[in-house]
Coordinates of C-alpha atoms in Angstrom, one line a residue:
Chain A
M13 CA 0.0 0.0 0.0
A14 CA 1.3 3.4 -1.0
T15 CA 0.6 4.9 2.3
N16 CA 3.1 2.7 4.0
A17 CA 5.9 3.7 1.6
S18 CA 6.1 7.1 3.3
I19 CA 6.8 5.8 6.7
T20 CA 8.7 2.6 5.9
V21 CA 11.9 2.6 7.9
R22 CA 14.8 2.1 5.6
E23 CA 17.4 -0.2 7.1
R24 CA 20.3 2.0 7.7
N25 CA 23.1 2.2 10.2
G26 CA 24.4 5.2 12.1
L27 CA 23.0 8.6 12.7
G28 CA 21.0 8.7 9.5
G29 CA 19.0 5.6 10.4
L30 CA 18.5 6.6 13.9
L31 CA 17.2 10.0 12.9
R32 CA 14.9 8.4 10.4
R33 CA 13.3 6.4 13.1
F34 CA 13.3 9.1 15.8
P35 CA 13.1 12.5 14.0
F36 CA 12.8 14.2 17.4
L37 CA 16.3 13.2 18.5
P38 CA 18.0 16.5 17.8
A39 CA 15.2 18.3 19.7
L40 CA 15.7 15.9 22.6
V41 CA 19.4 16.6 22.7
I42 CA 18.8 20.4 22.5
L43 CA 16.2 20.0 25.4
A44 CA 18.8 18.1 27.5
V45 CA 21.5 20.7 26.9
L46 CA 19.1 23.5 27.8
L47 CA 18.0 21.7 31.0
V48 CA 21.7 21.4 32.0
L49 CA 22.4 25.0 31.1
N50 CA 19.4 26.1 33.1
G51 CA 20.6 24.0 36.0
I52 CA 24.1 25.6 35.9
F53 CA 22.8 29.2 35.8
E54 CA 20.0 28.7 38.3
P55 CA 20.0 25.3 40.2
N56 CA 16.6 26.2 41.5
S57 CA 15.2 26.1 37.9
L58 CA 15.4 22.3 37.9
S59 CA 13.3 22.0 41.1
F60 CA 10.0 20.2 40.9
R61 CA 8.2 23.4 41.5
S62 CA 9.9 25.3 38.7
L63 CA 9.5 22.5 36.2
T64 CA 5.8 22.3 37.1
G65 CA 5.6 26.1 36.4
L66 CA 7.3 25.7 33.1
I67 CA 4.9 23.0 31.9
R68 CA 1.9 25.0 33.2
T69 CA 3.0 28.0 31.2
Y70 CA 4.0 26.1 28.0
M71 CA 1.3 23.5 27.9
A72 CA -0.7 25.7 25.6
L73 CA 2.2 26.1 23.2
M74 CA 2.7 22.3 23.3
L75 CA -0.9 21.7 22.3
L76 CA -0.7 24.4 19.6
A77 CA 2.4 22.8 18.2
V78 CA 0.7 19.5 18.1
A79 CA -2.3 21.1 16.4
Q80 CA 0.1 22.6 13.8
T81 CA 1.9 19.3 13.3
Y82 CA -1.2 17.5 12.0
V83 CA -1.7 20.0 9.2
V84 CA 2.0 20.1 8.4
Y85 CA 1.9 16.3 8.1
A86 CA -0.1 16.9 5.0
A87 CA 2.2 19.7 3.7
D88 CA -0.4 22.3 4.7
I89 CA -0.1 25.1 7.3
D90 CA -2.5 26.8 9.6
L91 CA -1.8 30.5 10.4
S92 CA -5.1 30.7 12.3
V93 CA -4.3 28.4 15.3
G94 CA -3.6 31.4 17.5
A95 CA -6.8 33.1 16.5
I96 CA -8.8 29.8 17.1
A97 CA -7.2 29.6 20.6
S98 CA -8.2 33.2 21.3
L99 CA -11.8 32.6 20.0
V100 CA -12.2 29.5 22.2
N101 CA -10.6 31.3 25.2
V102 CA -13.2 34.1 25.1
T103 CA -16.0 31.7 24.2
I104 CA -15.5 29.5 27.3
V105 CA -14.8 32.4 29.6
V106 CA -18.0 34.2 28.6
L107 CA -20.0 31.0 28.7
M108 CA -18.7 30.1 32.1
Q109 CA -19.6 33.5 33.4
H110 CA -23.2 33.3 32.0
L111 CA -23.8 29.8 33.3
G112 CA -22.7 30.8 36.8
G113 CA -19.2 29.3 37.2
S114 CA -20.2 26.0 38.8
G115 CA -18.5 22.7 38.0
F116 CA -21.3 21.8 35.5
S117 CA -21.1 25.1 33.7
V118 CA -17.3 24.7 33.3
M119 CA -17.8 21.3 31.7
A120 CA -20.5 22.6 29.4
A121 CA -18.4 25.5 28.4
L122 CA -15.4 23.2 27.7
G123 CA -17.7 21.1 25.5
V124 CA -18.8 24.1 23.5
G125 CA -15.1 25.2 23.3
V126 CA -14.1 21.9 21.6
L127 CA -17.0 22.3 19.2
V128 CA -15.9 25.8 18.3
G129 CA -12.4 24.6 17.7
L130 CA -13.7 21.8 15.6
A131 CA -15.9 24.2 13.6
C132 CA -13.0 26.6 12.9
G133 CA -10.9 23.7 11.8
L134 CA -13.6 22.5 9.5
V135 CA -13.8 26.0 7.9
N136 CA -10.1 26.1 7.4
G137 CA -10.2 22.6 5.9
I138 CA -13.0 23.4 3.5
V139 CA -11.3 26.7 2.4
V140 CA -7.9 25.1 1.8
A141 CA -8.7 21.5 0.7
A142 CA -12.1 21.8 -0.9
L143 CA -11.9 25.3 -2.4
R144 CA -8.2 24.8 -3.0
L145 CA -7.0 28.2 -1.8
Q146 CA -3.3 28.5 -0.8
A147 CA -3.0 27.5 2.8
I148 CA -0.8 30.4 4.0
V149 CA -3.0 33.2 2.7
A150 CA -6.3 31.4 3.2
T151 CA -5.7 30.6 6.9
F152 CA -4.4 34.1 7.4
A153 CA -7.8 35.4 6.1
T154 CA -9.7 33.0 8.3
S155 CA -7.6 34.1 11.3
I156 CA -8.8 37.7 10.7
F157 CA -12.3 36.4 10.6
F158 CA -11.9 34.3 13.8
T159 CA -10.3 37.3 15.5
G160 CA -13.3 39.4 14.5
L161 CA -15.6 36.8 16.0
A162 CA -13.6 36.7 19.2
L163 CA -13.8 40.5 19.4
T164 CA -17.6 40.3 19.0
I165 CA -17.8 37.9 21.9
L166 CA -15.5 39.8 24.2
P167 CA -14.4 43.3 22.9
V168 CA -11.8 43.9 25.6
A169 CA -9.6 41.6 27.6
G170 CA -10.4 41.1 31.3
T171 CA -13.4 39.0 32.0
P172 CA -12.2 36.6 34.7
A173 CA -12.5 32.8 34.5
P174 CA -14.3 31.1 37.5
A175 CA -12.0 30.2 40.3
V176 CA -12.9 26.6 40.1
F177 CA -11.4 26.5 36.7
W178 CA -8.0 28.0 37.2
R179 CA -7.6 26.6 40.7
T180 CA -8.0 23.1 39.2
Y181 CA -5.5 23.9 36.4
G182 CA -2.9 25.4 38.7
G183 CA -3.6 23.0 41.6
S184 CA -2.8 19.4 42.5
I185 CA -4.7 16.2 42.8
L186 CA -3.4 13.5 45.2
G187 CA -0.2 15.6 45.6
I188 CA 0.5 15.6 41.9
P189 CA 0.1 18.8 40.0
F190 CA -2.9 18.8 37.6
V191 CA -0.7 19.7 34.6
F192 CA 1.1 16.4 34.9
Y193 CA -2.2 14.5 34.5
G194 CA -2.7 16.7 31.5
V195 CA 0.7 15.7 30.1
G196 CA -0.1 12.0 30.8
V197 CA -3.5 12.2 29.0
L198 CA -1.8 14.1 26.1
A199 CA 0.8 11.4 25.8
V200 CA -1.8 8.6 25.6
L201 CA -3.9 10.6 23.3
L202 CA -1.0 11.3 20.9
Y203 CA 0.1 7.7 21.0
L204 CA -3.4 6.5 20.1
L205 CA -3.8 9.2 17.4
A206 CA -0.4 8.2 15.8
R207 CA -2.0 4.8 15.3
T208 CA -5.1 6.0 13.6
R209 CA -5.7 5.7 9.9
L210 CA -6.0 9.5 9.6
A211 CA -2.4 10.1 10.9
T212 CA -1.0 7.7 8.3
Q213 CA -3.1 9.1 5.6
L214 CA -2.1 12.7 6.4
L215 CA 1.5 11.7 6.1
A216 CA 0.8 10.0 2.8
V217 CA -0.9 13.1 1.4
G218 CA 2.0 15.2 2.5
D219 CA 4.5 12.8 0.9
G220 CA 2.8 13.2 -2.5
Q221 CA -0.7 14.5 -3.0
Q222 CA -0.9 13.2 -6.6
A223 CA 0.3 9.8 -5.6
A224 CA -2.0 9.6 -2.7
F225 CA -4.9 10.6 -4.9
Q226 CA -4.0 8.1 -7.5
S227 CA -3.8 5.3 -5.0
G228 CA -7.4 6.0 -4.1
L229 CA -7.1 8.2 -1.0
P230 CA -9.8 10.8 -0.5
V231 CA -7.2 13.6 -0.4
A232 CA -9.5 16.6 0.2
A233 CA -11.3 14.7 3.1
I234 CA -8.0 13.7 4.7
R235 CA -6.7 17.3 4.6
I236 CA -10.0 18.6 6.1
G237 CA -9.5 15.9 8.8
G238 CA -6.1 17.3 9.5
Y239 CA -7.5 20.8 9.9
V240 CA -10.3 19.6 12.1
L241 CA -7.8 17.8 14.4
C242 CA -5.8 21.0 14.4
G243 CA -8.8 23.0 15.5
V244 CA -9.6 20.6 18.3
F245 CA -6.1 20.8 19.6
A246 CA -6.1 24.6 19.4
A247 CA -9.2 24.5 21.5
L248 CA -7.4 22.3 24.1
A249 CA -4.6 24.8 24.0
A250 CA -7.1 27.5 24.7
F251 CA -8.2 25.7 27.9
C252 CA -4.6 25.8 29.1
I253 CA -4.3 29.4 28.2
T254 CA -7.4 30.1 30.2
G255 CA -6.2 28.0 33.1
D256 CA -2.9 29.9 33.1
T257 CA -4.1 33.4 32.6
A258 CA -7.5 33.0 34.4
S259 CA -9.2 35.4 32.1
G260 CA -10.5 36.0 28.6
D261 CA -8.5 38.0 26.0
P262 CA -9.6 38.2 22.4
L263 CA -6.0 38.6 21.2
V264 CA -4.2 36.2 23.5
G265 CA -3.3 33.6 21.0
T266 CA -2.2 35.8 18.1
K267 CA 1.5 35.9 19.0
M268 CA 1.6 32.1 19.5
T269 CA 0.9 31.1 15.9
L270 CA 4.4 31.7 14.6
F271 CA 5.9 30.0 17.6
S272 CA 3.7 26.9 16.9
V273 CA 5.2 26.8 13.4
A274 CA 8.7 27.2 14.8
A275 CA 8.1 24.4 17.3
V276 CA 6.9 22.0 14.5
V277 CA 10.1 22.6 12.5
L278 CA 12.3 22.4 15.6
G279 CA 10.7 19.1 16.5
G280 CA 12.0 17.6 13.3
S281 CA 8.9 17.6 11.1
A282 CA 9.3 18.7 7.5
L283 CA 7.2 21.7 6.4
S284 CA 7.1 20.0 3.0
G285 CA 5.0 17.3 4.6
G286 CA 5.1 13.6 4.8
F287 CA 7.6 13.4 7.6
G288 CA 7.5 14.2 11.3
T289 CA 6.3 13.4 14.8
V290 CA 4.1 15.1 17.3
A291 CA 6.4 14.1 20.1
G292 CA 9.1 16.3 18.5
S293 CA 6.7 19.3 18.4
V294 CA 5.9 18.8 22.1
I295 CA 9.6 18.7 23.0
A296 CA 10.2 21.7 20.8
A297 CA 7.5 23.7 22.6
L298 CA 9.4 23.0 25.9
I299 CA 12.7 24.0 24.2
I300 CA 11.2 27.4 23.4
G301 CA 10.1 27.7 27.0
L302 CA 13.5 26.7 28.3
I303 CA 15.3 29.2 26.0
N304 CA 13.1 31.9 27.4
S305 CA 13.9 30.9 31.0
L306 CA 17.6 30.4 30.3
V307 CA 17.9 33.9 28.8
F308 CA 16.3 35.2 32.0
F309 CA 18.5 33.1 34.4
A310 CA 21.7 33.9 32.5
G311 CA 21.2 37.5 33.6
T312 CA 20.7 39.0 30.2
P313 CA 19.7 42.7 30.6
S314 CA 16.0 42.9 30.3
H315 CA 15.8 44.8 27.0
W316 CA 18.3 42.4 25.3
Q317 CA 16.2 39.3 26.3
N318 CA 13.9 39.3 23.2
F319 CA 16.9 39.7 20.9
V320 CA 18.9 36.8 22.5
Q321 CA 15.7 34.7 22.5
G322 CA 15.2 35.4 18.8
L323 CA 18.8 34.5 18.0
A324 CA 18.7 31.3 20.1
I325 CA 15.5 30.1 18.5
L326 CA 16.9 30.9 15.0
A327 CA 20.1 29.0 15.9
A328 CA 18.1 26.1 17.3
L329 CA 16.0 26.0 14.1
M330 CA 19.1 25.9 12.0
V331 CA 20.8 23.2 14.0
G332 CA 17.6 21.2 14.1
I333 CA 17.1 21.3 10.3
L334 CA 20.8 20.7 9.5
V335 CA 20.9 17.6 11.8
S336 CA 17.5 16.1 10.9
R337 CA 18.2 16.4 7.2
R338 CA 20.8 13.6 7.6
G339 CA 17.9 11.4 8.5
R340 CA 16.1 12.0 5.3
T341 CA 18.6 12.2 2.4
Chain B
M6 CA -19.8 30.5 -18.6
R7 CA -16.7 30.1 -20.7
S8 CA -16.3 33.8 -21.2
V9 CA -16.6 34.3 -17.5
A10 CA -14.0 31.7 -16.8
D11 CA -11.6 33.3 -19.3
F12 CA -12.2 36.7 -17.9
A13 CA -11.5 35.5 -14.3
K14 CA -8.2 34.0 -15.5
N15 CA -6.6 37.4 -15.9
P16 CA -5.9 38.6 -12.3
L17 CA -5.1 42.1 -13.4
V18 CA -8.4 42.6 -15.2
V19 CA -10.3 41.2 -12.2
A20 CA -8.3 43.4 -9.7
L21 CA -8.9 46.5 -11.8
V22 CA -12.6 45.8 -12.2
L23 CA -12.9 45.2 -8.4
I24 CA -11.0 48.4 -7.7
V25 CA -13.4 50.5 -9.8
A26 CA -16.4 48.6 -8.3
L27 CA -15.1 49.2 -4.7
L28 CA -14.6 52.9 -5.4
F29 CA -18.2 53.2 -6.6
L30 CA -19.4 51.2 -3.6
G31 CA -17.3 53.3 -1.2
N32 CA -18.6 56.5 -2.8
A33 CA -22.2 55.3 -2.5
L34 CA -21.7 54.4 1.2
S35 CA -19.9 57.6 2.1
P36 CA -20.1 60.4 -0.5
G37 CA -16.7 61.9 -1.2
F38 CA -14.9 58.5 -0.8
A39 CA -13.8 58.5 -4.4
S40 CA -12.8 62.2 -4.5
G41 CA -9.4 63.1 -5.9
Q42 CA -8.0 63.9 -2.4
Q43 CA -9.2 60.6 -1.0
I44 CA -7.9 58.5 -3.9
L45 CA -4.6 60.2 -3.5
R46 CA -4.5 59.4 0.2
L47 CA -5.4 55.8 -0.6
L48 CA -2.6 55.6 -3.2
I49 CA 0.0 56.8 -0.7
V50 CA -1.0 54.0 1.7
A51 CA -1.1 51.5 -1.1
A52 CA 2.4 52.7 -2.3
L53 CA 3.9 51.8 1.1
L54 CA 2.4 48.4 1.0
G55 CA 3.2 48.0 -2.7
I56 CA 6.9 48.7 -2.3
V57 CA 7.2 46.1 0.4
A58 CA 5.2 43.7 -1.8
A59 CA 7.7 44.3 -4.7
G60 CA 10.4 42.5 -2.7
Q61 CA 8.0 39.9 -1.5
N62 CA 6.9 39.3 -5.1
L63 CA 10.5 38.7 -6.2
V64 CA 11.2 36.2 -3.4
I65 CA 7.9 34.4 -4.2
L66 CA 8.6 34.3 -8.0
G67 CA 11.9 32.6 -7.2
G68 CA 10.0 29.5 -6.2
R69 CA 10.9 26.7 -3.8
E70 CA 8.4 27.9 -1.2
G71 CA 10.0 31.3 -1.4
I72 CA 8.5 33.7 1.1
D73 CA 9.8 36.5 3.3
L74 CA 8.1 36.8 6.7
S75 CA 10.8 39.2 7.9
V76 CA 9.8 42.2 5.8
G77 CA 7.8 43.7 8.6
G78 CA 10.7 43.7 10.9
V79 CA 13.0 45.2 8.3
V80 CA 10.5 48.0 7.6
S81 CA 10.4 48.9 11.3
L82 CA 14.1 48.6 11.9
S83 CA 15.2 50.6 8.8
A84 CA 12.7 53.3 9.7
I85 CA 14.3 53.6 13.2
V86 CA 17.9 53.5 11.7
A87 CA 17.0 56.2 9.2
G88 CA 15.1 58.3 11.8
N89 CA 18.2 58.3 14.0
L90 CA 20.6 59.0 11.3
M91 CA 18.7 62.0 10.0
N92 CA 17.3 63.1 13.3
G93 CA 15.0 65.7 11.8
M94 CA 17.7 67.3 9.7
D95 CA 17.7 67.5 5.9
G96 CA 21.5 67.2 5.8
G97 CA 21.3 63.7 7.2
I98 CA 19.0 62.3 4.5
P99 CA 21.7 60.8 2.2
L100 CA 23.4 59.0 5.1
A101 CA 20.0 57.9 6.4
I102 CA 19.1 56.4 3.0
V103 CA 22.4 54.6 2.8
G104 CA 21.9 53.3 6.4
A105 CA 18.4 52.1 5.9
I106 CA 19.1 50.3 2.6
A107 CA 22.3 48.8 4.1
T108 CA 20.2 47.5 7.0
G109 CA 17.6 45.9 4.7
A110 CA 20.3 44.5 2.4
L111 CA 22.2 43.0 5.4
F112 CA 19.2 41.1 6.8
G113 CA 18.1 40.1 3.3
L114 CA 21.6 38.7 2.8
F115 CA 21.4 36.7 6.0
N116 CA 18.1 35.3 4.9
G117 CA 19.5 34.5 1.4
L118 CA 22.6 32.8 2.8
G119 CA 20.5 30.7 5.3
V120 CA 18.1 29.6 2.5
T121 CA 20.8 28.8 0.0
L122 CA 23.9 27.7 1.8
L123 CA 22.3 26.0 4.8
R124 CA 19.2 25.1 2.8
I125 CA 16.8 26.2 5.5
P126 CA 13.2 26.5 4.1
P127 CA 12.5 30.2 3.5
L128 CA 9.5 30.2 5.8
V129 CA 11.6 29.0 8.7
M130 CA 14.6 31.2 8.0
T131 CA 12.6 34.4 7.6
L132 CA 10.4 33.5 10.6
G133 CA 13.5 33.0 12.8
M134 CA 14.9 36.3 11.4
L135 CA 11.6 38.0 12.3
G136 CA 12.1 36.9 15.9
V137 CA 15.7 38.3 15.8
L138 CA 14.5 41.6 14.3
Q139 CA 11.7 42.0 16.8
G140 CA 14.2 41.5 19.6
L141 CA 16.5 44.0 18.0
L142 CA 13.6 46.5 17.9
V143 CA 13.1 46.2 21.6
V144 CA 16.9 46.8 22.2
V145 CA 16.9 49.8 19.9
R146 CA 13.7 51.3 21.5
Q147 CA 15.3 51.1 24.9
G148 CA 18.7 52.3 24.0
I149 CA 18.1 55.3 21.7
P150 CA 15.2 57.7 21.3
S151 CA 13.1 57.1 18.2
G152 CA 14.3 59.4 15.5
R153 CA 12.5 62.0 13.6
A154 CA 11.9 62.4 9.9
A155 CA 13.7 65.3 8.1
P156 CA 11.3 67.9 6.8
A157 CA 12.4 67.3 3.2
L158 CA 11.6 63.6 3.5
S159 CA 8.1 64.2 4.9
E160 CA 7.5 66.8 2.1
F161 CA 8.7 64.3 -0.5
V162 CA 6.3 61.6 0.7
T163 CA 3.2 63.6 1.5
K164 CA 3.2 66.9 -0.4
P165 CA 2.1 67.2 -4.1
H166 CA 4.9 67.4 -6.7
L167 CA 4.8 66.8 -10.4
F168 CA 1.2 66.8 -11.8
G169 CA 0.0 67.2 -8.2
L170 CA 1.1 63.7 -7.2
P171 CA 3.2 63.2 -4.1
G172 CA 6.8 61.9 -4.5
I173 CA 6.0 58.5 -3.0
I174 CA 3.6 57.8 -5.8
W175 CA 6.2 58.7 -8.4
L176 CA 8.6 56.5 -6.5
W177 CA 6.1 53.6 -6.7
V178 CA 5.6 54.2 -10.4
A179 CA 9.4 54.1 -10.7
V180 CA 9.5 50.8 -8.7
G181 CA 6.8 49.4 -11.0
L182 CA 8.8 50.3 -14.1
L183 CA 12.0 49.0 -12.6
M184 CA 10.3 45.7 -11.7
A185 CA 8.8 45.4 -15.2
L186 CA 12.2 46.1 -16.7
I187 CA 14.0 43.6 -14.4
L188 CA 11.5 40.9 -14.8
H189 CA 10.9 41.1 -18.5
R190 CA 13.9 42.8 -20.1
T191 CA 17.0 41.5 -18.3
V192 CA 18.8 38.2 -18.1
F193 CA 18.4 38.3 -14.3
G194 CA 14.6 38.6 -14.7
H195 CA 14.3 35.6 -17.1
R196 CA 16.5 33.6 -14.7
I197 CA 14.2 34.4 -11.8
Y198 CA 11.3 32.8 -13.7
A199 CA 13.5 29.9 -14.8
V200 CA 14.6 29.2 -11.2
G201 CA 11.1 29.6 -10.0
S202 CA 9.4 27.3 -12.4
N203 CA 12.0 24.5 -12.5
E204 CA 15.1 25.0 -10.4
R205 CA 16.8 21.8 -11.5
A206 CA 16.4 22.6 -15.2
A207 CA 17.7 26.1 -14.5
F208 CA 20.7 24.7 -12.7
M209 CA 21.4 22.3 -15.6
A210 CA 21.2 25.2 -18.0
G211 CA 24.0 26.9 -16.1
V212 CA 21.9 29.4 -14.1
P213 CA 23.6 30.4 -10.9
V214 CA 20.6 29.3 -8.8
R215 CA 22.0 30.1 -5.4
L216 CA 23.3 33.6 -6.4
I217 CA 19.9 34.4 -7.9
R218 CA 18.1 33.4 -4.8
I219 CA 20.4 35.4 -2.5
C220 CA 19.9 38.4 -4.7
L221 CA 16.1 38.0 -4.4
F222 CA 16.3 38.0 -0.6
V223 CA 18.7 41.0 -0.6
L224 CA 16.3 42.9 -2.9
S225 CA 13.4 42.0 -0.6
G226 CA 15.3 43.5 2.3
V227 CA 16.1 46.6 0.2
F228 CA 12.5 47.2 -0.9
A229 CA 11.4 46.8 2.7
A230 CA 14.0 49.3 3.8
I231 CA 12.8 51.8 1.1
A232 CA 9.3 51.4 2.4
G233 CA 10.6 51.9 5.9
L234 CA 12.1 55.2 4.8
C235 CA 8.9 56.3 3.2
L236 CA 6.9 55.3 6.2
L237 CA 9.2 57.4 8.4
G238 CA 8.5 60.4 6.1
Y239 CA 4.8 59.6 6.1
S240 CA 4.3 59.4 9.9
G241 CA 7.0 61.9 10.9
S242 CA 8.7 59.8 13.5
S243 CA 9.5 56.1 13.7
F244 CA 8.0 53.9 16.3
A245 CA 8.7 50.3 16.9
N246 CA 6.7 47.6 15.1
V247 CA 5.1 50.0 12.6
G248 CA 6.2 47.4 10.0
E249 CA 4.3 44.5 11.5
Q250 CA 1.2 45.4 9.6
Y251 CA 3.0 44.7 6.3
M252 CA 4.1 41.1 6.8
L253 CA 1.1 39.1 5.7
P254 CA -0.7 41.8 3.7
S255 CA 2.4 42.0 1.4
I256 CA 1.9 38.3 0.7
I257 CA -1.8 38.7 0.1
A258 CA -1.2 41.6 -2.3
V259 CA 1.1 39.3 -4.3
V260 CA -1.4 36.5 -4.3
L261 CA -4.3 38.8 -5.2
G262 CA -2.1 40.1 -8.0
G263 CA -2.0 36.7 -9.6
T264 CA 1.4 35.4 -8.5
P265 CA 0.9 31.9 -7.0
L266 CA 3.0 31.1 -3.9
S267 CA 4.5 28.2 -5.8
G268 CA 6.4 30.8 -7.9
G269 CA 7.6 30.9 -11.5
K270 CA 4.7 32.9 -12.9
G271 CA 3.1 36.2 -12.4
G272 CA 4.5 39.7 -12.2
Y273 CA 4.5 43.0 -10.4
T274 CA 1.7 44.8 -12.3
G275 CA -0.9 42.5 -10.7
T276 CA 0.7 43.0 -7.3
M277 CA 0.4 46.8 -7.6
A278 CA -3.3 46.3 -8.3
G279 CA -3.5 43.8 -5.4
A280 CA -2.0 46.4 -3.0
I281 CA -4.5 49.1 -4.2
L282 CA -7.4 46.6 -3.8
L283 CA -6.4 45.7 -0.3
V284 CA -6.0 49.3 0.8
I285 CA -9.4 50.4 -0.7
L286 CA -11.1 47.4 0.9
Q287 CA -9.6 48.3 4.3
S288 CA -10.5 52.0 3.8
I289 CA -14.2 51.2 2.9
L290 CA -14.4 49.1 6.0
T291 CA -13.2 52.0 8.2
T292 CA -15.7 54.5 6.6
V293 CA -18.6 52.1 7.1
N294 CA -20.1 52.5 10.6
I295 CA -19.5 49.1 12.1
D296 CA -17.3 48.2 15.1
E297 CA -13.9 46.7 14.9
S298 CA -15.1 43.1 15.3
G299 CA -17.5 43.3 12.4
R300 CA -14.9 45.0 10.3
Q301 CA -12.4 42.2 10.8
M302 CA -15.0 39.6 10.0
V303 CA -16.0 41.3 6.8
F304 CA -12.4 41.8 5.9
G305 CA -11.4 38.2 6.4
A306 CA -14.5 36.9 4.6
T307 CA -13.9 39.3 1.7
L308 CA -10.3 38.2 1.3
L309 CA -11.4 34.6 1.1
V310 CA -14.0 35.5 -1.6
L311 CA -11.4 37.5 -3.5
M312 CA -9.0 34.6 -3.4
L313 CA -11.7 32.4 -4.9
F314 CA -11.5 34.5 -8.1
Y315 CA -7.8 33.6 -8.5
G316 CA -5.1 32.0 -6.5
R317 CA -6.9 28.6 -6.5
G318 CA -4.8 25.5 -6.8
R319 CA -5.0 22.9 -9.6
G320 CA -7.4 20.1 -9.0
L321 CA -5.9 16.6 -8.6
R322 CA -7.9 15.3 -11.5
A323 CA -6.6 17.9 -13.9

């Protein structure tokens, strides 16, 4: 079957073969180096408490990176993930407030949030795959639309989320921080999703659209599926943003879109599609978080921090691409 | 239906028809919208976007997923560099022009080297560069006061000159002629199309593919820097992140102008029309009495509809 060709592991020795099987290895090495560096500059940064805080803050980016990965599998891109996250964020915050902020209202709002993410993904998928508009510009256009919707629901930032929501997100259950349960569930979810037909088909479409079409795959439907998956994960990311910031903000996700693309690339997935792992994207989201904290701990003057972060991310992107290329050619 | 299909195939015709239609619509919604003064003002704004889009257009024409996400950062940074070099004095203008263009060329060169020598995908390279530029903007904003435009520069950009048109519009016309000349009358231009449509064939035919691609990114940086200079003259003083608003719109202008993101075909005349179209559309939405949220929704939806006219990909059955 043609779909298997794209993921067949070629028997090869050495670094190339290893990278082919585990595309996220360079990211893992960078992550380890950054953890060590963080530990050297600020031993406290490796404490359980600090790492929990890191995950709590960057859980949203992890999920957005995962969302982006599924569309990148099929050689597409989604520049609206941040806008979707913003829209879901304001939707659930406003809904929770209207429903009274009880446990039930939170669950109901989260359900609606997932549906909103799904609907946004469906719109993107139809626009890109069925109407055949170019993904970069089309999803930019939909992001403007989604942002407009978010501004309609909540014109200015500030409506607080109910305490039960952010206390749960920031709290612990049985002594273990809530976010660790989140990471656990995410790991299982990603493991299961990687075994679905859709994941394989997305990679096959990304590897060669024409070939996938000629071997009988419903290419448009598969690409739409990728965008829907992306929308759902963007909604999950919005839940984390809401848990972390405890409020609604119609523009909160905008700046995260480009970071999600960077994380996908850093994680070893190819923007040209057909090759990659979601695990890499999750690791890469943490790398971006660790770069930010390292720049802080290394005592960089405050107004130089953004510049050093930018340079470090660019360097990490270059290293990641140069190393992971050896696994593909 | 056939005639409609043929008609819709020429992006320039579609864009021009839409521009005229939008002008009528704007005038109907708010009388005076299509007055000479207003159109002039729209053209100045469109010229700023159009000059950025010229560089974007070149990079996209060069193919292999060519795209430049760093143009916005270059616009902002070169405006600040120029503002500080001239600092409100006419005598500083030559130095400021050199400084701004050198800034743009330098970052374009970095992008080009990363894309060709290290073979980093343009989207990733220029995205990373955007992060660096944004960081640099924070540094610059902290360290030195934002500069001021020299009176002569502001006058050139905004005041009427030859035939009552401001200098920036003449500059845009010059950029348009230059682009047409480069793309259709020079070896370099033909090579851009060759590289963009089939890189391997171009390489086999002896085209210096890497050098061409580096030049495209340098030119993109230079055009963004020129736009930064004009923006400085237009707004009087430079402030950080003024350029951010040009990043994705410059790409949209290119696409609306009929140059597909896959490269190798298209040209700058369409892009100019695309830039005007975008600016008129935004302007209409600001004159209509709806709030920001509704405006954004209409803008996003309209962009999608416009893209349906052109910029659609080939079907798999074709």
